[in-house]
C-alpha cells in the first residue's frame, strides 16, 4: 500500500465533504449573485446548472469506471483527448485551485469586514483575508484530521451566524 494509511474517521470525512460543498458560501452568495445576473430567471439558471453538473458528474463516474487513476481531470483528458489536452487540463486545474484559494481569502475578508462593521469596528478587508490565508497555509501542512475538524467547527459557527 506504499505506506499510505487511513487517516480520516467518520467526523473528518463528513467535515471534508461539508468543506468542499461550502454551504455557508452558497447560502450567502449564490442566491443574491444569481438574482443580480439572471433576475426572475434564477430557478431556470439553477436548473441549467444542475443539469450541467449532473452531466459532468456522470462523465467522471464513467471515466472512473474505465480508468483507475489518481490524476482526475489530467488522466481522463489524457486518455480521451491525448497527452497535450491532459497536460493543459492539469495546469488549468492547478490555476483553478490557486484562484479558488485567492477567492476564498477575499470572501473571508469581505465577510469578516462586514461582521466587524456591524460591531462598529472598521477594518480593511485585506487584513482578515491575509490572516485567513496564513491560517489556511498553516493548516495545509498539518495533519489532515486537524484541518478537517477546524473546517467543521468554522462551518458550524457560520451556519449558526446565518441562522441568527
Tab-separated table of C-alpha atoms in Angstrom:
chain	number	residue	atom	x	y	z
A	1	UNK	CA	0.000	0.000	0.000
A	2	UNK	CA	3.059	2.266	-0.389
A	3	UNK	CA	2.976	3.491	3.202
A	4	UNK	CA	-0.484	5.018	2.898
A	5	UNK	CA	-2.837	4.612	5.807
A	6	UNK	CA	-6.343	5.630	6.590
A	7	UNK	CA	-6.186	8.947	8.401
A	8	UNK	CA	-9.774	10.122	8.476
A	9	UNK	CA	-12.551	8.910	10.702
A	10	UNK	CA	-16.268	9.449	10.195
A	11	UNK	CA	-16.294	13.043	11.516
A	12	UNK	CA	-13.269	14.096	9.496
A	13	UNK	CA	-14.684	12.583	6.309
A	14	UNK	CA	-18.006	14.354	6.904
A	15	UNK	CA	-16.161	17.614	7.618
A	16	UNK	CA	-14.166	17.324	4.397
A	17	UNK	CA	-17.350	16.730	2.410
A	18	UNK	CA	-19.033	19.715	4.038
A	19	UNK	CA	-15.997	21.911	3.395
A	20	UNK	CA	-15.971	21.018	-0.293
A	21	UNK	CA	-19.654	21.928	-0.595
A	22	UNK	CA	-19.132	25.206	1.326
A	23	UNK	CA	-22.770	25.570	2.372
A	24	UNK	CA	-22.312	28.934	4.065
A	25	UNK	CA	-20.798	30.478	0.942
A	26	UNK	CA	-23.617	29.021	-1.125
A	27	UNK	CA	-26.257	30.445	1.229
A	28	UNK	CA	-24.571	33.826	1.473
A	29	UNK	CA	-23.635	34.382	-2.161
A	30	UNK	CA	-25.364	32.194	-4.720
A	31	UNK	CA	-28.929	33.427	-4.420
A	32	UNK	CA	-28.179	37.137	-4.419
A	33	UNK	CA	-25.450	36.887	-7.061
A	34	UNK	CA	-27.632	34.803	-9.372
A	35	UNK	CA	-30.572	37.157	-8.856
A	36	UNK	CA	-28.450	40.173	-9.760
A	37	UNK	CA	-27.476	38.499	-13.040
A	38	UNK	CA	-30.490	36.365	-14.018
A	39	UNK	CA	-33.281	38.332	-12.366
A	40	UNK	CA	-36.509	36.346	-12.177
A	41	UNK	CA	-34.972	33.503	-14.193
A	42	UNK	CA	-32.905	32.318	-11.202
A	43	UNK	CA	-34.750	28.975	-10.899
A	44	UNK	CA	-34.155	28.327	-14.602
A	45	UNK	CA	-30.457	29.236	-14.226
A	46	UNK	CA	-30.145	26.871	-11.247
A	47	UNK	CA	-31.880	24.123	-13.235
A	48	UNK	CA	-29.399	24.607	-16.088
A	49	UNK	CA	-26.519	24.462	-13.599
A	50	UNK	CA	-27.964	21.296	-12.047
A	51	UNK	CA	-28.181	19.585	-15.436
A	52	UNK	CA	-24.640	20.654	-16.353
A	53	UNK	CA	-23.204	19.448	-13.041
A	54	UNK	CA	-25.092	16.153	-13.364
A	55	UNK	CA	-23.594	15.571	-16.825
A	56	UNK	CA	-20.074	16.392	-15.613
A	57	UNK	CA	-20.574	14.083	-12.626
A	58	UNK	CA	-21.772	11.312	-14.906
A	59	UNK	CA	-18.663	11.769	-17.055
A	60	UNK	CA	-16.419	11.454	-14.004
A	61	UNK	CA	-18.280	8.322	-12.885
A	62	UNK	CA	-17.879	6.673	-16.278
A	63	UNK	CA	-14.217	7.626	-16.636
A	64	UNK	CA	-13.535	6.364	-13.097
A	65	UNK	CA	-15.064	3.029	-14.029
A	66	UNK	CA	-12.767	2.744	-17.041
A	67	UNK	CA	-9.544	4.245	-15.683
A	68	UNK	CA	-8.410	3.819	-12.103
A	69	UNK	CA	-6.006	6.730	-11.789
A	70	UNK	CA	-5.432	9.402	-9.132
A	71	UNK	CA	-4.837	12.061	-11.813
A	72	UNK	CA	-8.509	13.069	-12.119
A	73	UNK	CA	-9.064	15.536	-14.975
A	74	UNK	CA	-5.471	15.265	-16.156
A	75	UNK	CA	-5.644	11.478	-16.532
A	76	UNK	CA	-9.127	11.418	-18.045
A	77	UNK	CA	-8.321	14.044	-20.682
A	78	UNK	CA	-5.000	12.373	-21.390
A	79	UNK	CA	-6.794	9.081	-22.122
A	80	UNK	CA	-9.716	10.597	-24.020
A	81	UNK	CA	-8.165	13.535	-25.893
A	82	UNK	CA	-4.428	12.932	-25.844
A	83	UNK	CA	-1.382	13.947	-23.848
A	84	UNK	CA	-1.496	17.621	-24.880
A	85	UNK	CA	-5.040	18.103	-23.529
A	86	UNK	CA	-4.149	16.138	-20.407
A	87	UNK	CA	-1.195	18.440	-19.827
A	88	UNK	CA	-3.302	21.575	-20.382
A	89	UNK	CA	-6.092	20.368	-18.129
A	90	UNK	CA	-3.589	19.581	-15.373
A	91	UNK	CA	-2.300	23.154	-15.495
A	92	UNK	CA	-5.849	24.542	-15.710
A	93	UNK	CA	-6.746	22.571	-12.590
A	94	UNK	CA	-3.719	23.970	-10.759
A	95	UNK	CA	-4.690	27.541	-11.714
A	96	UNK	CA	-8.272	26.799	-10.599
A	97	UNK	CA	-7.023	25.746	-7.163
A	98	UNK	CA	-4.858	28.857	-6.903
A	99	UNK	CA	-7.753	31.135	-7.947
A	100	UNK	CA	-10.121	29.317	-5.570
A	101	UNK	CA	-7.737	29.905	-2.673
A	102	UNK	CA	-7.465	33.610	-3.503
A	103	UNK	CA	-11.232	33.919	-3.879
A	104	UNK	CA	-11.779	32.123	-0.565
A	105	UNK	CA	-9.397	34.518	1.156
A	106	UNK	CA	-11.151	37.544	-0.367
A	107	UNK	CA	-14.541	36.121	0.629
A	108	UNK	CA	-13.339	35.570	4.185
A	109	UNK	CA	-12.007	39.135	4.295
A	110	UNK	CA	-15.261	40.616	2.987
A	111	UNK	CA	-17.451	38.624	5.380
A	112	UNK	CA	-15.224	39.389	8.359
A	113	UNK	CA	-15.118	43.088	7.441
A	114	UNK	CA	-18.932	43.143	7.299
A	115	UNK	CA	-19.200	41.323	10.623
A	116	UNK	CA	-16.796	43.718	12.339
A	117	UNK	CA	-18.604	46.675	10.716
A	118	UNK	CA	-21.805	45.553	12.446
A	119	UNK	CA	-19.895	45.705	15.729
A	120	UNK	CA	-18.664	49.221	14.899
A	121	UNK	CA	-15.087	48.215	14.094
A	122	UNK	CA	-13.648	49.448	10.807
A	123	UNK	CA	-11.023	47.202	9.241
A	124	UNK	CA	-9.911	46.839	5.605
A	125	UNK	CA	-10.964	43.530	4.053
A	126	UNK	CA	-7.384	42.621	3.155
A	127	UNK	CA	-6.316	42.251	6.810
A	128	UNK	CA	-8.653	39.369	7.711
A	129	UNK	CA	-8.077	37.895	4.233
A	130	UNK	CA	-4.323	37.700	4.853
A	131	UNK	CA	-4.829	36.271	8.342
A	132	UNK	CA	-7.191	33.683	6.866
A	133	UNK	CA	-4.667	32.884	4.149
A	134	UNK	CA	-1.955	32.363	6.760
A	135	UNK	CA	-4.291	30.054	8.699
A	136	UNK	CA	-5.085	28.100	5.509
A	137	UNK	CA	-1.348	27.787	4.754
A	138	UNK	CA	-0.602	26.635	8.306
A	139	UNK	CA	-3.419	24.056	8.269
A	140	UNK	CA	-2.360	22.745	4.857
A	141	UNK	CA	0.901	21.477	6.329
A	142	UNK	CA	-0.600	19.876	9.435
A	143	UNK	CA	-2.272	16.526	9.853
A	144	UNK	CA	-5.482	16.247	7.823
A	145	UNK	CA	-7.551	15.474	10.933
A	146	UNK	CA	-6.806	18.918	12.349
A	147	UNK	CA	-7.767	20.846	9.216
A	148	UNK	CA	-10.989	18.871	8.730
A	149	UNK	CA	-12.047	19.378	12.347
A	150	UNK	CA	-11.280	23.116	12.171
A	151	UNK	CA	-13.314	23.285	8.951
A	152	UNK	CA	-16.277	21.563	10.593
A	153	UNK	CA	-16.196	23.973	13.537
A	154	UNK	CA	-15.942	27.031	11.240
A	155	UNK	CA	-18.823	25.838	9.024
A	156	UNK	CA	-20.927	25.123	12.119
A	157	UNK	CA	-20.305	28.609	13.525
A	158	UNK	CA	-21.015	30.144	10.103
A	159	UNK	CA	-24.344	28.335	9.784
A	160	UNK	CA	-25.316	29.446	13.298
A	161	UNK	CA	-24.427	33.071	12.458
A	162	UNK	CA	-26.509	32.901	9.276
A	163	UNK	CA	-29.462	31.483	11.220
A	164	UNK	CA	-29.158	34.218	13.860
